[in-house]
Amino acid sequence: IQLTQSPSSLSASVGDRVTITCRASQGISSYLAWYQQKPGKAPKLLIYAASTLQSGVPSRFSGSGSGTDFTLTISSLQPEDFATYYCQQLNSYPRTFGQGTKVEIK
Amino acid sequence: EVQLVESGGGLVQPGGSLRLSCAASGFTFSSYSMNWVRQAPGKGLEWVSYISSSSSTIYYADSVKGRFTISRDNAKNSLYLQMNSLRAEDTAVYYCATVAGDVWGQGTTVTVSS
């Protein structure tokens, strides 16, 4: 299963609403997770089962979608949110990741 | 504290071998299936291998199949990745993680170069 994220990168300002999409090459129900990764650090789980917020993750992060089309939304971008975001399908092996979306400061 | 700590990375020549280890603490390791995930310099995340809690089910990415072997020792709360016939394209930071993705190690760096 291939995952295609868009955009590959984006520039945004603090307070902006940001949306990242992830499209699967075949249906994966709601078996999708979203991760945030900062330079030199391990990925951090944000969302699982497409829309369930991981414990401790701020509520400005939300996920939606099922089947083949998924979205990660940051409702009001904060300085600590500048990072790279990855989706990963949990439907089957190999457990593919999207290519990543880098969120940069405008 | 729930923690995964990788070790065993380093510089190795093409064709060489390395064994990575991942030590788990703070949770019942024997109940969790585990993954290895890697990240080449400046690149995205790549899933490498999976092992079930009892070691009964194992999967590999096509890129490492036949060269890498995943294993675990639940009595020692440890996960392993034996890497043979290493290639330059195996150069990456290697992470161990729970299958749910909620716990990751800090990563260990493998560099394959002559």
Tab-separated table of C-alpha atoms in Angstrom:
chain	number	residue	atom	x	y	z
A	1	ILE	CA	0.000	0.000	0.000
A	2	GLN	CA	1.465	3.358	-1.055
A	3	LEU	CA	0.769	6.542	0.888
A	4	THR	CA	1.026	9.922	-0.807
A	5	GLN	CA	1.191	13.004	1.373
A	6	SER	CA	0.540	16.532	0.170
A	7	PRO	CA	2.001	19.009	0.230
A	8	SER	CA	5.621	17.902	0.638
A	9	SER	CA	6.317	21.159	2.424
A	10	LEU	CA	4.490	24.278	3.447
A	11	SER	CA	5.243	27.635	4.990
A	12	ALA	CA	2.846	28.974	7.574
A	13	SER	CA	2.639	31.549	10.321
A	14	VAL	CA	1.899	31.120	14.009
A	15	GLY	CA	-1.867	31.001	14.424
A	16	ASP	CA	-2.553	29.647	10.940
A	17	ARG	CA	-4.788	26.653	10.292
A	18	VAL	CA	-2.762	23.929	8.572
A	19	THR	CA	-4.080	20.890	6.713
A	20	ILE	CA	-2.012	17.945	5.487
A	21	THR	CA	-3.501	15.162	3.406
A	22	CYS	CA	-2.548	11.512	3.036
A	23	ARG	CA	-3.944	9.339	0.266
A	24	ALA	CA	-3.665	5.542	0.290
A	25	SER	CA	-3.354	3.514	-2.899
A	26	GLN	CA	-6.080	1.190	-1.624
A	27	GLY	CA	-8.638	1.268	1.142
A	28	ILE	CA	-7.274	0.963	4.661
A	29	SER	CA	-10.454	1.636	6.651
A	30	SER	CA	-9.329	3.799	9.598
A	31	TYR	CA	-5.978	2.108	10.080
A	32	LEU	CA	-3.888	5.262	9.863
A	33	ALA	CA	-1.582	7.068	12.248
A	34	TRP	CA	0.038	10.489	12.163
A	35	TYR	CA	3.462	11.308	13.612
A	36	GLN	CA	5.409	14.492	14.273
A	37	GLN	CA	9.188	14.431	14.009
A	38	LYS	CA	11.628	17.169	14.951
A	39	PRO	CA	15.271	17.173	13.797
A	40	GLY	CA	17.400	14.614	15.597
A	41	LYS	CA	14.445	13.183	17.484
A	42	ALA	CA	12.321	10.053	17.232
A	43	PRO	CA	8.840	10.354	15.760
A	44	LYS	CA	6.036	11.175	18.168
A	45	LEU	CA	2.580	9.642	17.779
A	46	LEU	CA	-0.133	12.278	17.406
A	47	ILE	CA	-3.183	10.484	16.047
A	48	TYR	CA	-4.125	6.816	15.691
A	49	ALA	CA	-7.124	5.073	14.179
A	50	ALA	CA	-7.314	8.062	11.812
A	51	SER	CA	-8.986	10.389	14.310
A	52	THR	CA	-8.116	9.398	17.892
A	53	LEU	CA	-5.853	11.841	19.681
A	54	GLN	CA	-2.943	10.208	21.499
A	55	SER	CA	-2.845	10.956	25.220
A	56	GLY	CA	-1.029	14.188	26.000
A	57	VAL	CA	-1.263	15.601	22.474
A	58	PRO	CA	-2.772	19.107	22.321
A	59	SER	CA	-6.349	19.350	21.092
A	60	ARG	CA	-5.343	21.698	18.263
A	61	PHE	CA	-4.309	18.527	16.415
A	62	SER	CA	-7.100	16.535	14.790
A	63	GLY	CA	-7.388	13.782	12.227
A	64	SER	CA	-10.161	12.678	9.919
A	65	GLY	CA	-10.879	10.353	7.040
A	66	SER	CA	-11.345	6.703	6.213
A	67	GLY	CA	-10.837	4.433	3.264
A	68	THR	CA	-8.233	6.130	1.095
A	69	ASP	CA	-8.302	9.826	2.040
A	70	PHE	CA	-7.106	11.232	5.344
A	71	THR	CA	-6.375	14.641	6.804
A	72	LEU	CA	-4.290	15.992	9.669
A	73	THR	CA	-5.331	19.468	10.794
A	74	ILE	CA	-3.564	21.843	13.148
A	75	SER	CA	-6.194	24.410	14.088
A	76	SER	CA	-3.836	27.165	15.261
A	77	LEU	CA	-0.166	26.602	14.518
A	78	GLN	CA	2.165	27.102	17.477
A	79	PRO	CA	5.946	27.682	17.424
A	80	GLU	CA	6.595	24.148	18.698
A	81	ASP	CA	4.608	22.648	15.806
A	82	PHE	CA	7.228	23.420	13.177
A	83	ALA	CA	8.368	19.917	12.272
A	84	THR	CA	7.916	17.155	9.723
A	85	TYR	CA	4.707	15.127	9.774
A	86	TYR	CA	4.270	11.564	8.541
A	87	CYS	CA	1.263	9.329	8.019
A	88	GLN	CA	1.570	5.540	8.365
A	89	GLN	CA	-0.890	2.852	7.392
A	90	LEU	CA	-1.563	0.178	9.995
A	91	ASN	CA	-3.752	-1.989	7.804
A	92	SER	CA	-1.171	-4.476	6.573
A	93	TYR	CA	2.537	-5.253	6.237
A	94	PRO	CA	4.725	-3.689	4.986
A	95	ARG	CA	3.694	-0.803	7.243
A	96	THR	CA	4.356	2.017	4.802
A	97	PHE	CA	4.830	5.671	5.662
A	98	GLY	CA	4.015	8.715	3.628
A	99	GLN	CA	6.994	10.701	2.349
A	100	GLY	CA	6.510	13.422	4.957
A	101	THR	CA	5.342	17.026	5.050
A	102	LYS	CA	7.731	19.651	6.375
A	103	VAL	CA	6.005	22.561	8.093
A	104	GLU	CA	8.230	25.643	8.070
A	105	ILE	CA	7.949	29.129	9.460
A	106	LYS	CA	6.751	31.783	7.011
B	1	GLU	CA	9.115	5.232	32.943
B	2	VAL	CA	8.266	3.543	29.670
B	3	GLN	CA	11.464	3.409	27.644
B	4	LEU	CA	13.196	1.806	24.673
B	5	VAL	CA	16.958	2.169	24.319
B	6	GLU	CA	18.768	1.076	21.167
B	7	SER	CA	22.456	0.201	20.960
B	8	GLY	CA	24.903	-1.514	18.651
B	9	GLY	CA	25.149	0.984	15.827
B	10	GLY	CA	28.436	2.069	14.313
B	11	LEU	CA	30.620	2.242	11.223
B	12	VAL	CA	30.888	-0.946	9.182
B	13	GLN	CA	32.330	-1.755	5.764
B	14	PRO	CA	30.086	-2.853	2.901
B	15	GLY	CA	29.390	-6.561	3.202
B	16	GLY	CA	29.869	-6.483	6.955
B	17	SER	CA	27.525	-7.280	9.823
B	18	LEU	CA	26.086	-5.546	12.872
B	19	ARG	CA	23.668	-6.571	15.597
B	20	LEU	CA	21.375	-3.925	16.994
B	21	SER	CA	19.753	-4.275	20.394
B	22	CYS	CA	16.738	-2.559	21.917
B	23	ALA	CA	16.252	-2.712	25.684
B	24	ALA	CA	12.727	-2.203	26.976
B	25	SER	CA	11.703	-1.035	30.422
B	26	GLY	CA	8.635	0.304	32.206
B	27	PHE	CA	6.121	-1.920	30.439
B	28	THR	CA	5.354	-5.615	29.914
B	29	PHE	CA	7.597	-6.113	26.886
B	30	SER	CA	6.522	-9.724	26.376
B	31	SER	CA	2.969	-8.597	25.603
B	32	TYR	CA	3.911	-6.239	22.783
B	33	SER	CA	4.677	-6.798	19.132
B	34	MET	CA	7.574	-4.666	17.931
B	35	ASN	CA	8.898	-2.968	14.814
B	36	TRP	CA	12.237	-1.734	13.566
B	37	VAL	CA	12.031	1.487	11.528
B	38	ARG	CA	14.911	3.306	9.875
B	39	GLN	CA	15.602	6.764	8.488
B	40	ALA	CA	18.376	7.447	5.995
B	41	PRO	CA	20.103	10.822	6.288
B	42	GLY	CA	17.746	13.580	5.145
B	43	LYS	CA	15.091	11.061	4.119
B	44	GLY	CA	11.744	9.834	5.415
B	45	LEU	CA	10.805	6.932	7.645
B	46	GLU	CA	11.047	3.367	6.333
B	47	TRP	CA	9.529	0.365	8.123
B	48	VAL	CA	12.094	-2.469	8.281
B	49	SER	CA	10.768	-5.442	10.239
B	50	TYR	CA	8.046	-6.731	12.581
B	51	ILE	CA	7.985	-9.430	15.243
B	52	SER	CA	4.962	-10.560	17.223
B	53	SER	CA	5.010	-10.809	21.004
B	54	SER	CA	5.715	-14.542	20.942
B	55	SER	CA	8.034	-14.390	17.903
B	56	SER	CA	5.574	-16.562	15.985
B	57	THR	CA	5.057	-14.020	13.207
B	58	ILE	CA	7.838	-12.080	11.487
B	59	TYR	CA	7.809	-9.755	8.487
B	60	TYR	CA	10.542	-7.916	6.592
B	61	ALA	CA	10.672	-5.118	4.075
B	62	ASP	CA	11.723	-6.344	0.636
B	63	SER	CA	14.811	-4.124	0.878
B	64	VAL	CA	16.237	-6.180	3.773
B	65	LYS	CA	14.692	-9.615	3.266
B	66	GLY	CA	17.311	-12.367	3.328
B	67	ARG	CA	19.927	-10.087	4.915
B	68	PHE	CA	18.353	-8.945	8.204
B	69	THR	CA	16.961	-11.107	11.002
B	70	ILE	CA	14.702	-9.824	13.757
B	71	SER	CA	14.483	-11.638	17.082
B	72	ARG	CA	13.578	-11.023	20.706
B	73	ASP	CA	14.275	-12.373	24.171
B	74	ASN	CA	11.275	-11.687	26.389
B	75	ALA	CA	13.152	-12.897	29.471
B	76	LYS	CA	15.701	-10.138	28.876
B	77	ASN	CA	13.146	-7.540	27.700
B	78	SER	CA	15.173	-7.147	24.541
B	79	LEU	CA	14.652	-6.868	20.800
B	80	TYR	CA	17.385	-7.487	18.231
B	81	LEU	CA	18.158	-6.874	14.583
B	82	GLN	CA	20.965	-8.908	13.035
B	83	MET	CA	22.115	-7.136	9.895
B	84	ASN	CA	24.308	-9.025	7.407
B	85	SER	CA	25.623	-8.208	3.936
B	86	LEU	CA	25.304	-4.518	4.689
B	87	ARG	CA	25.143	-2.022	1.845
B	88	ALA	CA	25.691	1.710	1.623
B	89	GLU	CA	21.940	2.180	1.294
B	90	ASP	CA	21.441	0.630	4.752
B	91	THR	CA	23.055	3.729	6.265
B	92	ALA	CA	20.415	5.184	8.563
B	93	VAL	CA	19.243	5.831	12.080
B	94	TYR	CA	17.508	2.665	13.272
B	95	TYR	CA	14.607	2.944	15.715
B	96	CYS	CA	12.788	0.238	17.634
B	97	ALA	CA	9.143	0.989	18.375
B	98	THR	CA	5.983	-0.662	19.617
B	99	VAL	CA	3.635	-1.670	16.810
B	100	ALA	CA	1.103	0.871	18.044
B	101	GLY	CA	3.742	3.544	17.515
B	102	ASP	CA	3.307	5.045	20.950
B	103	VAL	CA	6.778	4.186	22.245
B	104	TRP	CA	9.995	4.758	20.289
B	105	GLY	CA	13.644	4.525	21.184
B	106	GLN	CA	16.074	7.365	20.584
B	107	GLY	CA	17.658	5.597	17.633
B	108	THR	CA	21.090	4.168	16.867
B	109	THR	CA	23.119	5.212	13.839
B	110	VAL	CA	24.441	2.692	11.333
B	111	THR	CA	26.937	3.883	8.732
B	112	VAL	CA	28.015	1.541	5.958
B	113	SER	CA	31.105	2.885	4.263
B	114	SER	CA	34.592	1.836	3.231
